[in-house]
Each structure stands twice: as C-alpha cells, then as structure tokens.
mmCIF file of C-alpha atoms in Angstrom:
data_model
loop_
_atom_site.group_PDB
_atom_site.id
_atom_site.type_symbol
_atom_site.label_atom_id
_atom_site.label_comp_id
_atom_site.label_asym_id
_atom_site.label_seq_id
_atom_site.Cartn_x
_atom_site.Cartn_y
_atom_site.Cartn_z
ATOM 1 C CA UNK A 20 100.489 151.876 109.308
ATOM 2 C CA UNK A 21 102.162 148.764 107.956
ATOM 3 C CA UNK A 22 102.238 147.043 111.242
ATOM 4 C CA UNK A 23 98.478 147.556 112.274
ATOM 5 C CA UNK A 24 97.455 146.311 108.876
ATOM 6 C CA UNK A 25 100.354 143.223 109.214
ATOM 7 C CA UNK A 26 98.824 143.031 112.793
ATOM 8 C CA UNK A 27 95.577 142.740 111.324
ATOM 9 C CA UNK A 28 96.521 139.876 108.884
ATOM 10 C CA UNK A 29 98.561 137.954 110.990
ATOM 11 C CA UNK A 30 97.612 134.396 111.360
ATOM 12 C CA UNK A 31 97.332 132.400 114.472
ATOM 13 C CA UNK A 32 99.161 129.576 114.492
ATOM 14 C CA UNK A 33 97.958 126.265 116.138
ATOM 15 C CA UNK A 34 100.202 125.102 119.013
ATOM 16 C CA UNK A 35 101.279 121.330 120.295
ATOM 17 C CA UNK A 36 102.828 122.452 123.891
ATOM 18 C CA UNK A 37 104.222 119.251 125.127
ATOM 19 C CA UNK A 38 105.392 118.375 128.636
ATOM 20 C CA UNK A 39 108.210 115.467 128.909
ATOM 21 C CA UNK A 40 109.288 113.224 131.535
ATOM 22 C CA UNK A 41 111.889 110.418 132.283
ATOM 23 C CA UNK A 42 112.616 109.476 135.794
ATOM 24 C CA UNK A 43 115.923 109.354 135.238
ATOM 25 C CA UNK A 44 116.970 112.405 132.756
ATOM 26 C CA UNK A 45 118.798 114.062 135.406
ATOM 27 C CA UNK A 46 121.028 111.664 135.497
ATOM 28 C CA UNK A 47 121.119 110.411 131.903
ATOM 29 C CA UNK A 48 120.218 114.278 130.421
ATOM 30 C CA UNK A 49 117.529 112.061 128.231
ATOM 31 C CA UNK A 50 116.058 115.319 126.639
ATOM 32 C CA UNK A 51 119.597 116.696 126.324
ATOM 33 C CA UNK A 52 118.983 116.933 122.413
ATOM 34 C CA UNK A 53 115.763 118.547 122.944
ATOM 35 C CA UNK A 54 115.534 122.329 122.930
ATOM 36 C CA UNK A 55 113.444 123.548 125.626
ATOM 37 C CA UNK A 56 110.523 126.296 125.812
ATOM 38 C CA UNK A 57 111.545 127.421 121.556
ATOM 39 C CA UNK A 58 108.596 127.038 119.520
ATOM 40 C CA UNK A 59 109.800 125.554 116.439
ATOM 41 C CA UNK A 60 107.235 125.690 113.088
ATOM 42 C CA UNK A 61 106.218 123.305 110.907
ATOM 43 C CA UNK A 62 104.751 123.585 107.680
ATOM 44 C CA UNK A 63 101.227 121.518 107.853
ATOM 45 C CA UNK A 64 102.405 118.764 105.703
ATOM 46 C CA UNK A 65 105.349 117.930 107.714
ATOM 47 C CA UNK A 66 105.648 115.183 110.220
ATOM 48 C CA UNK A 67 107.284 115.233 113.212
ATOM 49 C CA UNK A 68 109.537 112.744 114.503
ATOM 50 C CA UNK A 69 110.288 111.417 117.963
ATOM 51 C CA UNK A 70 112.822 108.844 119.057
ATOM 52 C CA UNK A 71 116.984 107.705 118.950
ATOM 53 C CA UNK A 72 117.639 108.358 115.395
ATOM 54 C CA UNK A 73 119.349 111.340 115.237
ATOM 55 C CA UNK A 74 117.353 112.309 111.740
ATOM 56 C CA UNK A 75 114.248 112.935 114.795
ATOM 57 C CA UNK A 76 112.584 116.278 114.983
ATOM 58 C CA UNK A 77 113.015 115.623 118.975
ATOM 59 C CA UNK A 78 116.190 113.103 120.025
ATOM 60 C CA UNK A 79 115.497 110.755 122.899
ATOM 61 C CA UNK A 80 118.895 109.527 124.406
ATOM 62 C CA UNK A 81 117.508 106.480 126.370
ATOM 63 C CA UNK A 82 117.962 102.759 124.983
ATOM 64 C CA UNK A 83 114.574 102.206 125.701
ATOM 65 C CA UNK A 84 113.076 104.281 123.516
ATOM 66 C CA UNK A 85 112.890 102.704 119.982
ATOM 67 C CA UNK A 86 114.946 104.344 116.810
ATOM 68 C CA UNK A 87 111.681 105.965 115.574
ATOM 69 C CA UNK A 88 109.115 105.583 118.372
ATOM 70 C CA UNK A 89 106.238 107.657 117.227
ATOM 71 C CA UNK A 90 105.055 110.983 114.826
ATOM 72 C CA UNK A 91 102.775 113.494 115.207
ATOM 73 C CA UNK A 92 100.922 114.403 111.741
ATOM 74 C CA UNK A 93 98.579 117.401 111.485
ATOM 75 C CA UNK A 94 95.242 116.900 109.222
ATOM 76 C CA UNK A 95 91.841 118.834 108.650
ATOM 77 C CA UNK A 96 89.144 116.307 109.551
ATOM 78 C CA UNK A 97 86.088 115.897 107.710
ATOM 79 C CA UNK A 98 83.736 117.514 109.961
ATOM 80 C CA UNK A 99 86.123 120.262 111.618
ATOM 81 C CA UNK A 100 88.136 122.750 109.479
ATOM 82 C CA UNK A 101 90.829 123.564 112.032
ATOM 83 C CA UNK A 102 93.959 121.714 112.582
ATOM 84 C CA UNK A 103 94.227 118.030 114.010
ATOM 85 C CA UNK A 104 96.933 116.003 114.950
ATOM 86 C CA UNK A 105 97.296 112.156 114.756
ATOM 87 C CA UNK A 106 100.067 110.184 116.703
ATOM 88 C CA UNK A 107 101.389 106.982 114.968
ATOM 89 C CA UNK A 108 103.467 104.392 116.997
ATOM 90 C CA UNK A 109 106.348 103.550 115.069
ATOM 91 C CA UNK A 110 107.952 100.997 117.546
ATOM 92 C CA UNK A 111 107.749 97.443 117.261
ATOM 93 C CA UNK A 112 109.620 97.087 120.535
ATOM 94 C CA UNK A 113 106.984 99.099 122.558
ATOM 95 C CA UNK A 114 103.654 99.846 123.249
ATOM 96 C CA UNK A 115 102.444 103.352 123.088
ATOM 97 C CA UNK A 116 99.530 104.528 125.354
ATOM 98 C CA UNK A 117 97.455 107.308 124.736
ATOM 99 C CA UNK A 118 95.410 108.111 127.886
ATOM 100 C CA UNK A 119 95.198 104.772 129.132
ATOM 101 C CA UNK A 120 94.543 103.019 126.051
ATOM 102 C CA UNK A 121 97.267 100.908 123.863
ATOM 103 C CA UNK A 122 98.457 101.583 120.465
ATOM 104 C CA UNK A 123 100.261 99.086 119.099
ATOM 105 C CA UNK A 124 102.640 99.243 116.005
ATOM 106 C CA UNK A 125 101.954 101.129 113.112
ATOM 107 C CA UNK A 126 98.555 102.298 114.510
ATOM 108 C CA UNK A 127 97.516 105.760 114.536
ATOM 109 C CA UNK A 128 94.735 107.566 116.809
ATOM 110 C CA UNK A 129 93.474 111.330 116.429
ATOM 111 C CA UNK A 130 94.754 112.984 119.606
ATOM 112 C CA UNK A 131 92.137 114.528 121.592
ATOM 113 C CA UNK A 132 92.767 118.817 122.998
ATOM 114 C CA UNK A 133 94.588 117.019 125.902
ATOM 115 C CA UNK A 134 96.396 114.061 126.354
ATOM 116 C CA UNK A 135 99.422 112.018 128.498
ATOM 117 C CA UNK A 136 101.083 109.361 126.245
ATOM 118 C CA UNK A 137 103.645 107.127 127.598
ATOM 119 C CA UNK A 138 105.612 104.425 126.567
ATOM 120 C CA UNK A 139 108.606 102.555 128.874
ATOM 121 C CA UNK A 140 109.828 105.245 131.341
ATOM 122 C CA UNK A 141 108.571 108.216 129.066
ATOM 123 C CA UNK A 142 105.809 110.092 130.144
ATOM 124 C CA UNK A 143 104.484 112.667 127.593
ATOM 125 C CA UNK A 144 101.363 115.916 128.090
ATOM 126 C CA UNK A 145 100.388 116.591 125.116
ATOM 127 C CA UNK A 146 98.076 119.692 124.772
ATOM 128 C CA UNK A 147 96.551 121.141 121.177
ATOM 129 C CA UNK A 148 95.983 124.799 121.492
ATOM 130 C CA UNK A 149 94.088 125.887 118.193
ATOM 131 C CA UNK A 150 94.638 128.674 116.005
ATOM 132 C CA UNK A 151 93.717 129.721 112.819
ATOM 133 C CA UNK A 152 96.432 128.780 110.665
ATOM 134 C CA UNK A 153 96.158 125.535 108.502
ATOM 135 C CA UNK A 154 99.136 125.973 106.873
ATOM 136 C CA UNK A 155 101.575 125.388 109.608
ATOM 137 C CA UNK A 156 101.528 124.650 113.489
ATOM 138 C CA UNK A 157 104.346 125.067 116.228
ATOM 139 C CA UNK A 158 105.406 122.772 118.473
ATOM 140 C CA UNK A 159 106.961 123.458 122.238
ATOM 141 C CA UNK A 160 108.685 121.360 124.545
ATOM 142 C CA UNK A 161 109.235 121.592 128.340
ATOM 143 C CA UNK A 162 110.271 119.848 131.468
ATOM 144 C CA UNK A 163 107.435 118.330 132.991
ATOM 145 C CA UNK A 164 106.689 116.041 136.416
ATOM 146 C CA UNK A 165 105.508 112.708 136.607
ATOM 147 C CA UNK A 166 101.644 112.153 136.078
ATOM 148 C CA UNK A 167 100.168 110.582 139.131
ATOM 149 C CA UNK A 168 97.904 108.445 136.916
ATOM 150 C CA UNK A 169 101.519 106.297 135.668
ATOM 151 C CA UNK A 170 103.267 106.261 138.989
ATOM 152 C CA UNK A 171 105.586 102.514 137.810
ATOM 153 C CA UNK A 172 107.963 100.713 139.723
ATOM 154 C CA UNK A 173 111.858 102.296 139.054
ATOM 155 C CA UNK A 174 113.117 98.723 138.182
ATOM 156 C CA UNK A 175 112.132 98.070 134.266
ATOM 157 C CA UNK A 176 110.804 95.333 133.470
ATOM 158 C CA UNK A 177 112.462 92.355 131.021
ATOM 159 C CA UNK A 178 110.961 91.703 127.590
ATOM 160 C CA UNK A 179 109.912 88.019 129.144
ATOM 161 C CA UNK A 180 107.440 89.924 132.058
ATOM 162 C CA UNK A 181 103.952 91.329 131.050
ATOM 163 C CA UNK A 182 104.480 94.764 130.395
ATOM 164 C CA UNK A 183 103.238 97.322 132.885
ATOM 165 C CA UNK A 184 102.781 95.017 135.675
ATOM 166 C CA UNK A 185 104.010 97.273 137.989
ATOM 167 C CA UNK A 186 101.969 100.020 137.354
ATOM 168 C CA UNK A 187 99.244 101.146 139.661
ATOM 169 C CA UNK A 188 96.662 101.745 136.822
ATOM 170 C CA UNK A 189 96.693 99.017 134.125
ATOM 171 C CA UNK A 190 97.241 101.425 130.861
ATOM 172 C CA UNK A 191 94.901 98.706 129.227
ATOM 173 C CA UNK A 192 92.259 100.499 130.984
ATOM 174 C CA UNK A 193 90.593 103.511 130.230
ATOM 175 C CA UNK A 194 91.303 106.468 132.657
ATOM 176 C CA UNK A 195 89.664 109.667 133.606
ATOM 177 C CA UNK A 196 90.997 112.781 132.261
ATOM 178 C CA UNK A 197 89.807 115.879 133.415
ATOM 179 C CA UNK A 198 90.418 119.623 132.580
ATOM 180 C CA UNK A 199 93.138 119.881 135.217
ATOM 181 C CA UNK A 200 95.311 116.686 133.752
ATOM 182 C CA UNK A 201 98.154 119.592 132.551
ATOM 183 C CA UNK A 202 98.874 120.432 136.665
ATOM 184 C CA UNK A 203 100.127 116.488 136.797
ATOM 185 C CA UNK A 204 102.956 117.637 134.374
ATOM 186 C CA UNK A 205 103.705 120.791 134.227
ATOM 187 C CA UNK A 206 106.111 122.010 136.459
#
C-alpha cells in the first residue's frame, strides 16, 4: 500500500539532458572527468558549474576551455511556474554562443526547451525536459556528434584572427532551429 500511495506522491523532476562534443576527445579523453548517462540531482538553488577547475560540477580537460567557462542556474520566471534555466558565460577568454547568437562575459540568457551552445571546439545540446518538481532538477550527460550547423575548420584559430572565421555559419547570426536539432547530436 505504501508504494502506490509513495507512487502517487512522487514528484517529477525536471531534466537538463545534455549532449557533448569535442573533435578531439578521443584522443585527449576531454570528457574523461565527466560521468556519462548518471543523472545527478541538484537542489533548485544550486548552480552548476562547467569548465577546468576541478571544483566544476562537469571537468573539461582541454586548455581551451576557460577555468570556469559557464553555469547553468534554474529559476521560476514571472509568468511560468515551472522550472527555467539560465546559462551565464563565465569566460573572459571566450565567447559563448547560444544558438547562433553571442554571449559575451558575464552575460546570462534564459535557455530556450532546446538549444546547441558552443564555445572553441566544444559543441554542447542542451535539452530542458519539464517536470513538476521546483525544488530540484537532474542533469545528464552523454556523448554526442558534431552539429552540422558548427561544422569549423580542425586548425584553431590564434587570439590575433577574428574568431570563427572558419566556420561555415557565422555564430553572429541567428540560425534556424527546428524540432529535430537533438538528431545533429545525439548519437
């Protein structure tokens, strides 16, 4: 009896599934401190932490990504009384693009359901799947594939070049997302 009624009262718990790529994390095991396909919770006031610092909720090992590159932070909007979550770039060293469209350091941008963000080499999906919950929210990492909308040069470019030149779609523009952006990245 205890588990219908515990079955009954269970909460739903919102979901960030995120897809990562680097181009060369076969090699250089880039995501090696990373934990793959575990949902790990978070209470709702916590922030989570991406970058080289090894105090990061998720480690990159990859000199270009900055010490703290960027957090995610989950909020109840004013006009919506489920879960949100905000992305912050936290690198002065790079640019962070979420779906086409630059965010430089120390701004922050509500994340829409479905997103790629990408700085350098790094090419993120992000994808909110609600729930009910506003106390806490999980997050899950996989392996993802490149998105075809970020396909860049494998040479990097020096500090001295403009950044992204390179790329076939200039990240300064805006670009299309459709429903079907998570088959670009999930493998």
């Amino acid at each position: 009896m205890d588990s219908i009624s515990d079955s009954l009262t269970q909460e739903n718990i919102p979901c960030l599934s995120i897809s990562v790529y680097h181009p060369e994390d076969k090699k250089e095991d880039v995501f090696g401190f990373i934990t793959f396909n575990e949902p790990q919770t978070y209470e709702a006031y916590e922030i989570v932490t991406f970058g080289r610092k090894n105090t990061c909720n998720f480690q990159l090992k990859h000199e270009r990504a900055s010490r703290l590159q960027f957090h995610l932070e989950a909020l109840i909007g004013a006009d919506c009384s489920d879960l949100q979550f905000e992305i912050k770039n936290l690198s002065n060293r790079f640019a962070l693009y979420i779906n086409g469209n630059k965010l430089s350091y120390l701004q922050k941008q509500l994340l829409p359901c479905k997103s790629v963000v990408h700085f350098t080499e790094f090419q993120f999906l992000l994808e909110h799947v609600g729930g009910d919950s506003v106390s806490k929210f999980e997050v899950v990492i996989q392996k993802g594939t490149p998105s075809p909308h970020l396909k860049m040069d494998a040479r990097y470019p020096t500090r001295s070049e403009a950044p992204y030149s390179k790329c076939q779609h200039d990240p300064r523009e805006p670009i299309e997302v459709d429903e079907d952006l998570d088959q670009y990245m999930l493998s």
